[in-house]
Structures are given as structure tokens and as C-alpha cells.
Tab-separated table of C-alpha atoms in Angstrom:
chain	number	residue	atom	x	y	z
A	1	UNK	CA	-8.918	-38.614	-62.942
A	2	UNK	CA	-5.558	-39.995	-63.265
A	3	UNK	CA	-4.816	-39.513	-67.140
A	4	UNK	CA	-6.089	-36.633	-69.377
A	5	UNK	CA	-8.262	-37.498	-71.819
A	6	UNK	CA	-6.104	-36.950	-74.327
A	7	UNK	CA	-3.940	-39.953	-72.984
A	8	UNK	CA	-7.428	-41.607	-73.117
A	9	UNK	CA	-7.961	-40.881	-76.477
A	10	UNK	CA	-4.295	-42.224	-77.367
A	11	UNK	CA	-4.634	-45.002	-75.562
A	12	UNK	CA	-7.835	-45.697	-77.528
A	13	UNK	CA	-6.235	-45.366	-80.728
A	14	UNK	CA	-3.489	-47.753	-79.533
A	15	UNK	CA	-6.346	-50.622	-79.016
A	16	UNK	CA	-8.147	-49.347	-82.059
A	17	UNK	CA	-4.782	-50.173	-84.095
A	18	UNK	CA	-3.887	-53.391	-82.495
A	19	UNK	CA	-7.843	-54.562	-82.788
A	20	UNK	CA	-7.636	-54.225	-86.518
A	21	UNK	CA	-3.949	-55.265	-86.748
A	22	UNK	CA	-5.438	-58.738	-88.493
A	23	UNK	CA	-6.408	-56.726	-91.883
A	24	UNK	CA	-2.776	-56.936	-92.579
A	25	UNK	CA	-3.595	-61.323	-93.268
A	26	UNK	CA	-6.844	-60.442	-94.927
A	27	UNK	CA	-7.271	-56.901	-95.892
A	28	UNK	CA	-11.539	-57.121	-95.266
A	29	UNK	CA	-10.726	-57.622	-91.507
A	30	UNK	CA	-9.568	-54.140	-91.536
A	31	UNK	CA	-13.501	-53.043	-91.715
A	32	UNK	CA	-15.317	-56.006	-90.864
A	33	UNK	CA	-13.814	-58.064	-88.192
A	34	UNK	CA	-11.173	-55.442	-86.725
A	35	UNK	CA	-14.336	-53.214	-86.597
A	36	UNK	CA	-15.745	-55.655	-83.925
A	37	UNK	CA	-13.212	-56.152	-82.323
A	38	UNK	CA	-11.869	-52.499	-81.935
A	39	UNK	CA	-14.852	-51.255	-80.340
A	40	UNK	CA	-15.620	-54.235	-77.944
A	41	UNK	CA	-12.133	-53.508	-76.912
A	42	UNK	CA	-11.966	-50.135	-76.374
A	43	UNK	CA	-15.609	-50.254	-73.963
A	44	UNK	CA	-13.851	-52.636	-72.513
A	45	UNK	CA	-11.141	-50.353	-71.488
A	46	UNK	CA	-13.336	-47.794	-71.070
A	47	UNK	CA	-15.366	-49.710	-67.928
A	48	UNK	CA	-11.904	-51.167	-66.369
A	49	UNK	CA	-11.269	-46.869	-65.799
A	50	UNK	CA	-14.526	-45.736	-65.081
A	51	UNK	CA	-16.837	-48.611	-63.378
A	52	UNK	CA	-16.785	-47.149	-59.828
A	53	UNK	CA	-18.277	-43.488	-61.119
A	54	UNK	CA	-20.452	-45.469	-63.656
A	55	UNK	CA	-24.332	-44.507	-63.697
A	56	UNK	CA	-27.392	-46.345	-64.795
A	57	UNK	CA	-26.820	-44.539	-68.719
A	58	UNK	CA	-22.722	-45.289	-69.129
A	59	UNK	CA	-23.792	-49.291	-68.211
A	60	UNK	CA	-26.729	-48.891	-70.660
A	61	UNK	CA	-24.218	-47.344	-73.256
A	62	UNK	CA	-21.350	-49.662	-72.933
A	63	UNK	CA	-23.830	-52.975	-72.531
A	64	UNK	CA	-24.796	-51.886	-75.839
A	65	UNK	CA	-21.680	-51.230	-77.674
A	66	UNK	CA	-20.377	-54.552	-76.746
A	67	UNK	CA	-23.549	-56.282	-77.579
A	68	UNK	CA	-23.081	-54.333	-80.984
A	69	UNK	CA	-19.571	-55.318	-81.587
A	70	UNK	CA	-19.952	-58.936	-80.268
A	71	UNK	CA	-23.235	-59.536	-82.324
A	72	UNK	CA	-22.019	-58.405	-85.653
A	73	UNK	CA	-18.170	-60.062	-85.281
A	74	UNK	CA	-20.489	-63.719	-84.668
A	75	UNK	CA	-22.268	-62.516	-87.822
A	76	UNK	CA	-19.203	-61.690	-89.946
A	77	UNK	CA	-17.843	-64.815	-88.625
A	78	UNK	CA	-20.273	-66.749	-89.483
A	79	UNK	CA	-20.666	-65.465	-93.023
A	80	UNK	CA	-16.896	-65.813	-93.953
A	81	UNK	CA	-17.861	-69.697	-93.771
A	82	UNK	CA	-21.198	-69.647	-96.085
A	83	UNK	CA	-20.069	-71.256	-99.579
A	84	UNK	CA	-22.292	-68.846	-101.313
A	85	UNK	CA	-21.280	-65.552	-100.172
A	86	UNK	CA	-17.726	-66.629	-99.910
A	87	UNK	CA	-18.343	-67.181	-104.146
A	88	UNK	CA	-19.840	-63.550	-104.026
A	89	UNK	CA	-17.763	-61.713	-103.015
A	90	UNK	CA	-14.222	-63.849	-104.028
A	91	UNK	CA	-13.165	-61.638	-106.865
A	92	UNK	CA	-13.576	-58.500	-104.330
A	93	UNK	CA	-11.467	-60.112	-101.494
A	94	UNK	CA	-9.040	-61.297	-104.281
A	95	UNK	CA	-8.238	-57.827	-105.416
A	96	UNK	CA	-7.966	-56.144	-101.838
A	97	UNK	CA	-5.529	-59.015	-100.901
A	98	UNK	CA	-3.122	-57.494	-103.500
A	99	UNK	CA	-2.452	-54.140	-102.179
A	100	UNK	CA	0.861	-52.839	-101.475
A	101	UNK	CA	2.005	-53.012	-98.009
A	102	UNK	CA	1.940	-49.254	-97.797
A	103	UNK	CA	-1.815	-48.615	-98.876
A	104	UNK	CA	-2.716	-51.106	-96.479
A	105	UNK	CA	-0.858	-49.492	-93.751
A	106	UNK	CA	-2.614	-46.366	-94.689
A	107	UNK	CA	-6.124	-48.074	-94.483
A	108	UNK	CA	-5.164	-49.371	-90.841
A	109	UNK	CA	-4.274	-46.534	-89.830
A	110	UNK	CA	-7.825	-44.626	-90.936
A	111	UNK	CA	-9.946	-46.959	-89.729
A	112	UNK	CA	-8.410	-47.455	-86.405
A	113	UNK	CA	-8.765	-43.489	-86.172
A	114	UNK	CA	-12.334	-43.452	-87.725
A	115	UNK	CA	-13.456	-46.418	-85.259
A	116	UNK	CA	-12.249	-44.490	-82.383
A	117	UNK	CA	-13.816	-41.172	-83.909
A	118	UNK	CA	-17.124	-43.545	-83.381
A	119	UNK	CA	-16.279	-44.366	-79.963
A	120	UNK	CA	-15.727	-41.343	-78.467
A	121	UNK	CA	-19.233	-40.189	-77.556
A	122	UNK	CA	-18.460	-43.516	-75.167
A	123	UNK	CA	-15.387	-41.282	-73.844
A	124	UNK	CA	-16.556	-37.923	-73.274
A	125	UNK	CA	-19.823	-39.530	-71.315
A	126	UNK	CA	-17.378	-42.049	-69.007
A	127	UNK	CA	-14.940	-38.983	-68.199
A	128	UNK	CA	-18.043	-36.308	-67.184
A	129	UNK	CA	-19.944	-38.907	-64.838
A	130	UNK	CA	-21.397	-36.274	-63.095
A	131	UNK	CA	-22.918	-34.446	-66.241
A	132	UNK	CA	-26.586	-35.085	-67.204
A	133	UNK	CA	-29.068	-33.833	-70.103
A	134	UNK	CA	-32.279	-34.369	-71.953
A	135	UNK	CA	-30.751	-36.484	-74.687
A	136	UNK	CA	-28.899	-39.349	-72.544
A	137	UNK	CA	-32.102	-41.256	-72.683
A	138	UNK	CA	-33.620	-40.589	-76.620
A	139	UNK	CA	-29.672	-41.314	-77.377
A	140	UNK	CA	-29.884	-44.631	-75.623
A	141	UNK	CA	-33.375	-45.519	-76.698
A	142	UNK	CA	-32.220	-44.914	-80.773
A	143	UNK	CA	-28.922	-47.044	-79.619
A	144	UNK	CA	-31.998	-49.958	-78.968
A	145	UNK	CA	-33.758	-49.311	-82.267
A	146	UNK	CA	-30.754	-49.506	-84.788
A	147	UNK	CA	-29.200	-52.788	-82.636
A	148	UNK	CA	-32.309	-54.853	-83.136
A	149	UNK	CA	-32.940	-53.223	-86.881
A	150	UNK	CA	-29.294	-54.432	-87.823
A	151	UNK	CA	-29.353	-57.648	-85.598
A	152	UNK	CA	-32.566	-58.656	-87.298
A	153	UNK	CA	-31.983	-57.413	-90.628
A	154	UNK	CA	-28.529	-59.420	-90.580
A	155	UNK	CA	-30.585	-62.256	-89.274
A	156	UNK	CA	-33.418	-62.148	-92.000
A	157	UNK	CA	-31.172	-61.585	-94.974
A	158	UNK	CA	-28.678	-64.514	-93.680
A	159	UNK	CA	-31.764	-67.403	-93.414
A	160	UNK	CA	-33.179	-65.744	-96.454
A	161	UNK	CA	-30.436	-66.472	-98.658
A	162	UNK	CA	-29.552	-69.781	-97.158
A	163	UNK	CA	-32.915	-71.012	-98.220
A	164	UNK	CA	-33.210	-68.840	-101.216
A	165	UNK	CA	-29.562	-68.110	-102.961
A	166	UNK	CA	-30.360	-66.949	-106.346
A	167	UNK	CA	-33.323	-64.693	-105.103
A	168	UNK	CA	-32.937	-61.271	-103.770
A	169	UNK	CA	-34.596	-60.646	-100.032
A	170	UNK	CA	-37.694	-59.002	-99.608
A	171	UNK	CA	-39.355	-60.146	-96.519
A	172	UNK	CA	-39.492	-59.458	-92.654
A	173	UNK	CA	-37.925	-55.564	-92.485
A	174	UNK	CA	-36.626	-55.964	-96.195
A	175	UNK	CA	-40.695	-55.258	-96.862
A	176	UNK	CA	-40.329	-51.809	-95.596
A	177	UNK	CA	-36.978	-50.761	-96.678
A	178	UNK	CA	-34.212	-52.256	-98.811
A	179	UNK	CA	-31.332	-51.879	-96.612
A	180	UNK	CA	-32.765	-52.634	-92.842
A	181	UNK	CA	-29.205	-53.122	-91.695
A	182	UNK	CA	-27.593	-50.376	-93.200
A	183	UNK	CA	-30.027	-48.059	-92.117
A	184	UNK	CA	-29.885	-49.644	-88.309
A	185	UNK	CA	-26.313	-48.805	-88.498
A	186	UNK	CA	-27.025	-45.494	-89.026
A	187	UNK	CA	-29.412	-45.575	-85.975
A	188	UNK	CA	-27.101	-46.794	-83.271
A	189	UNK	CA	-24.000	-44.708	-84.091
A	190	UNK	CA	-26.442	-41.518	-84.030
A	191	UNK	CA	-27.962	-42.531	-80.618
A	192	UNK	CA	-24.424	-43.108	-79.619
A	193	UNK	CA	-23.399	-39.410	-80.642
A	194	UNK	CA	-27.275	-38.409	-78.975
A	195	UNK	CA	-25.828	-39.512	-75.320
A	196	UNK	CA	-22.810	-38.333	-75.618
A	197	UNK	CA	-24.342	-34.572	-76.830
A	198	UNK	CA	-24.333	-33.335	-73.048
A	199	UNK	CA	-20.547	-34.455	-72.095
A	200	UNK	CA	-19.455	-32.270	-75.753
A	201	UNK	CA	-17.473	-30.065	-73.350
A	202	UNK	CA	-15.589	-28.669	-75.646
A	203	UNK	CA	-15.663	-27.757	-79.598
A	204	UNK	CA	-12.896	-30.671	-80.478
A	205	UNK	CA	-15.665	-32.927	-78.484
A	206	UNK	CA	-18.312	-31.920	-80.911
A	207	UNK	CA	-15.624	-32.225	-84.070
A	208	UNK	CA	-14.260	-35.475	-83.248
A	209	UNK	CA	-17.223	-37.378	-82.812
A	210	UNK	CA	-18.837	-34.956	-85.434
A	211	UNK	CA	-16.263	-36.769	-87.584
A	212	UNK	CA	-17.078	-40.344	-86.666
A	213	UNK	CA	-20.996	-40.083	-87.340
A	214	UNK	CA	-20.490	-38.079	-90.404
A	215	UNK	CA	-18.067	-40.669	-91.996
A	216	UNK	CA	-20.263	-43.855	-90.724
A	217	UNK	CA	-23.332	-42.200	-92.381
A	218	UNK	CA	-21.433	-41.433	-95.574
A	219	UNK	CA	-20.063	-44.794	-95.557
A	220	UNK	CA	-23.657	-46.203	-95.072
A	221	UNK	CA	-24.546	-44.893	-97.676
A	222	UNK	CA	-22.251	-45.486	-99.895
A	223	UNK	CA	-22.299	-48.777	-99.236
A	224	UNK	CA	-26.282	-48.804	-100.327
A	225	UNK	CA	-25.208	-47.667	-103.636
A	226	UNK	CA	-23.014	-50.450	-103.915
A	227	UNK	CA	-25.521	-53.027	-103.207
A	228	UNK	CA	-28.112	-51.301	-105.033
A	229	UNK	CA	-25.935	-51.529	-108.220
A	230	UNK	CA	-25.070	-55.532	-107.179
A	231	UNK	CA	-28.521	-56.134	-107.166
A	232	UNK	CA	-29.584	-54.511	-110.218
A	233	UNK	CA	-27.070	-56.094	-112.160
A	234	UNK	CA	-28.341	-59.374	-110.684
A	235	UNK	CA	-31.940	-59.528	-110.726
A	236	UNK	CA	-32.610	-56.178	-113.147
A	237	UNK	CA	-34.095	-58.558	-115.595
A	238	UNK	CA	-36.912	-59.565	-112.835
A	239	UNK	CA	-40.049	-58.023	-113.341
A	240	UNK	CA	-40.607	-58.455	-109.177
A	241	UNK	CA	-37.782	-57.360	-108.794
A	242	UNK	CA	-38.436	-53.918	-110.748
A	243	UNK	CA	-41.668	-53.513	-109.029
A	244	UNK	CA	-40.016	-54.466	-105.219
A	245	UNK	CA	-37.225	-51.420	-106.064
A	246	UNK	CA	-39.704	-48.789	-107.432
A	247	UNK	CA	-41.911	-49.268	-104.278
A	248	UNK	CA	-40.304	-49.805	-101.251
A	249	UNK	CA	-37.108	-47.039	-100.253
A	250	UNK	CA	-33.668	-47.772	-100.508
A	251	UNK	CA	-32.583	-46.381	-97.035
A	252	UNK	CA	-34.716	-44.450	-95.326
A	253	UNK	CA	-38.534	-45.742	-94.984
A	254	UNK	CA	-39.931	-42.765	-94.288
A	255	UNK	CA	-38.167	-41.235	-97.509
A	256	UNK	CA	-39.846	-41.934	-101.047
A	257	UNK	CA	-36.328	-42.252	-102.308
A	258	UNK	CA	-35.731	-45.531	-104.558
A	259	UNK	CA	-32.130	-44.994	-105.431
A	260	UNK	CA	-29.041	-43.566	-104.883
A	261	UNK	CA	-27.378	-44.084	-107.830
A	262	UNK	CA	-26.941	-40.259	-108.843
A	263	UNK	CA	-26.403	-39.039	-105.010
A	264	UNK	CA	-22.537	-38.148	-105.140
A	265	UNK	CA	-20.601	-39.975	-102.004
A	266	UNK	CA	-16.876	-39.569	-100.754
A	267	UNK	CA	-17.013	-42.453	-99.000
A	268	UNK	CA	-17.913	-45.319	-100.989
């Protein structure tokens, strides 16, 4: 191998950064957009070193990030230019548009380290071709499962509101749990860290991408307890509403667990 894969791992972070460089015109890019784009980029990279020593699992694992990344960019995309969530979420934007240069430099810099944190199951896998184990394939099968939950739920949710604005969503997955795309987030970035279990050779492997899943599950979640509290404040006053959130879980539909509110998260 000509580079160490600590050179990899810099080199990485260097895409990572200069993927998510456009949050500096519009500060949601740094996690929505730059997100995308930071981890199409880096598999990317990642098959321009490795192709030739590339088995059937690394081209299963890399088809899917950049089906991931290039799915959900079209998505955000596509959302920035719907009138009604653009009137959603304009006070939000507004106020993340006026941080100073320096906390915004600070938030670049994390996320650029936290995407590539994600990524480097990818790495560890590409760099060990020769390496096999008992969890490449559930890893790339749970990889499946959370693309199509989060594809579909995105996909639901999106015609949903288009036909139905002022109502919240509860059909297709959003009958068996009230944040399909959150939890198929979850999902994919576990099956990622699943592959990428028998190439941990080393206890920074485990740590690093430790890191990543941790943070993304954390961040998940938090990110249910925001909507959660949205919604509430927006259709509380619906009796179907009450009845739709004290029957069917917030996350995790094999979990009779209807809220979040009181779970304490760092990462919100």
C-alpha cells in the first residue's frame, strides 16, 4: 500500500472539509448538503485507491454509501425549493445564518471530522482486502434495510405533505413508527460499522468509528426530540393526533416508547 492509513485518514478529512466548505454561504449545508456530499466524495476516493483489490462486499459497501449520499443530497435539494418547508423552517435558517465566523469555523471543522468518523468502517475494510468475517454480510444486509427505510420514509413524508400541509404524516412506514427516516439512519450507519467489525485491527479502529456511530445515534435521536416537540406544539390540540402519538413508537418499533422528551441527549 503506498500511503499509511493515517495519510488515508488525513486525506479523508481534507475532502470531508472541502465537501462541507459551502456551510460557510448557508450554515445548514454544513449538516445537510456538505453531509452528502462529503461522504459520496470520500467513497469516491476510497475506490480510485483500492478498485483493483476490491471484493464482492467493498463494491456492495461503497455502491451503497454513494447511493446513500446521492439519494438524500437529491432529497435535501429538492426540499430547499418546497414553499412550505422553506416557511418552516425560515426562522431556524435565519438564526444559524448569523453566527460568528469563528463558531462556524468550529462547526466545519466537527462535522467534517464526525462525517469521516462515519466513514471509516469504509476505510479500515478497503485497506484489509484480504480480511473476512461473519458480520461483512448482516453489516451489508442492515446497510439495505435502513437505505430503503430512509429513502422511503423521505419519500412518504415529502408526497404526504405536498398533498396534505397542515396535517401531520401518519401513513405508509409513519403507521409503524413516527420517525421511519430517523430510525433508517440509524440502520445504515450501524450496518456500516457491522462490515467494517472484522478490519477493527486495532483499538483506535474500534474508537474512531466507535465515535462516528455513537454521535450519529445520539444525534438521531436528538433530532426525534426535536420533531417530537415541533409536532406537539403543532397538532397537540388534535385528538388523532393524541391517539396516533400514544400508540405507535417514536423511534424504535419494536420499543413501546412514545416519547423522548425526558431522555437526556448531548447531541441535540
Amino acid at each position: 500500500m503506498p500511503f499509511s492509513i493515517y495519510q488515508l485518514l488525513a486525506a479523508c478529512l481534507v475532502v470531508s472539509l472541502a465537501s462541507t466548505l459551502m456551510g460557510f454561504k448557508k450554515t445548514v449545508w454544513f449538516i445537510s448538503l456538505g453531509y452528502a456530499t462529503a461522504i459520496v466524495a470520500m467513497t469516491f476516493v476510497l475506490v480510485l485507491f483500492f478498485y483493483p483489490t476490491f471484493q464482492y462486499f467493498h463494491w456492495f459497501q461503497c455502491i451503497s454509501l454513494v447511493i446513500w449520499g446521492a439519494r438524500l443530497g437529491v432529497f435535501l435539494y429538492q426540499r430547499e425549493h418546497n414553499e412550505h418547508y422553506r416557511n418552516a423552517v425560515k426562522q431556524t435558517i435565519a438564526g444559524s445564518q448569523n453566527l460568528p465566523f469563528l463558531s462556524k469555523a468550529t462547526v466545519w471543522i466537527a462535522v467534517s471530522a464526525l462525517y469521516v468518523c462515519l466513514f471509516a468502517p469504509a476505510l479500515f475494510t478497503s485497506v484489509n482486502p484480504t480480511l473476512q468475517g461473519l458480520a461483512i454480510i448482516p453489516g451489508i444486509m442492515t446497510m439495505l434495510v435502513g437505505l430503503y427505510l430512509e429513502g422511503m420514509a423521505d419519500h412518504e413524508k415529502s408526497a404526504f405533505k405536498t398533498a396534505n400541509p397542515d396535517t401531520f404524516c401518519n401513513v405508509g412506514l409513519y403507521k409503524t413508527v413516527r420517525s421511519p427516516n430517523y430510525l433508517g439512519e440509524i440502520l445504515f450507519w450501524t450496518g456500516n460499522f457491522i462490515v467494517g467489525i472484522p478490519f477493527f485491527t486495532a483499538w483506535w479502529c474500534w474508537a474512531l468509528s466507535g465515535i462516528g456511530l455513537i454521535c450519529i445515534i445520539l444525534i438521531m435521536i436528538g433530532s426525534t426530540k426535536r420533531l417530537e416537540a415541533k409536532q406537539l406544539k403543532t397538532y397537540g390540540a388534535d385528538p388523532a393526533f393524541q391517539t396516533y402519538i400514544k400508540t405507535v413508537p417514536v423511534l424504535f418499533p419494536w420499543l413501546p416508547i412514545y416519547t423522548l422528551k425526558d431522555v437526556k441527549v448531548y447531541l441535540e
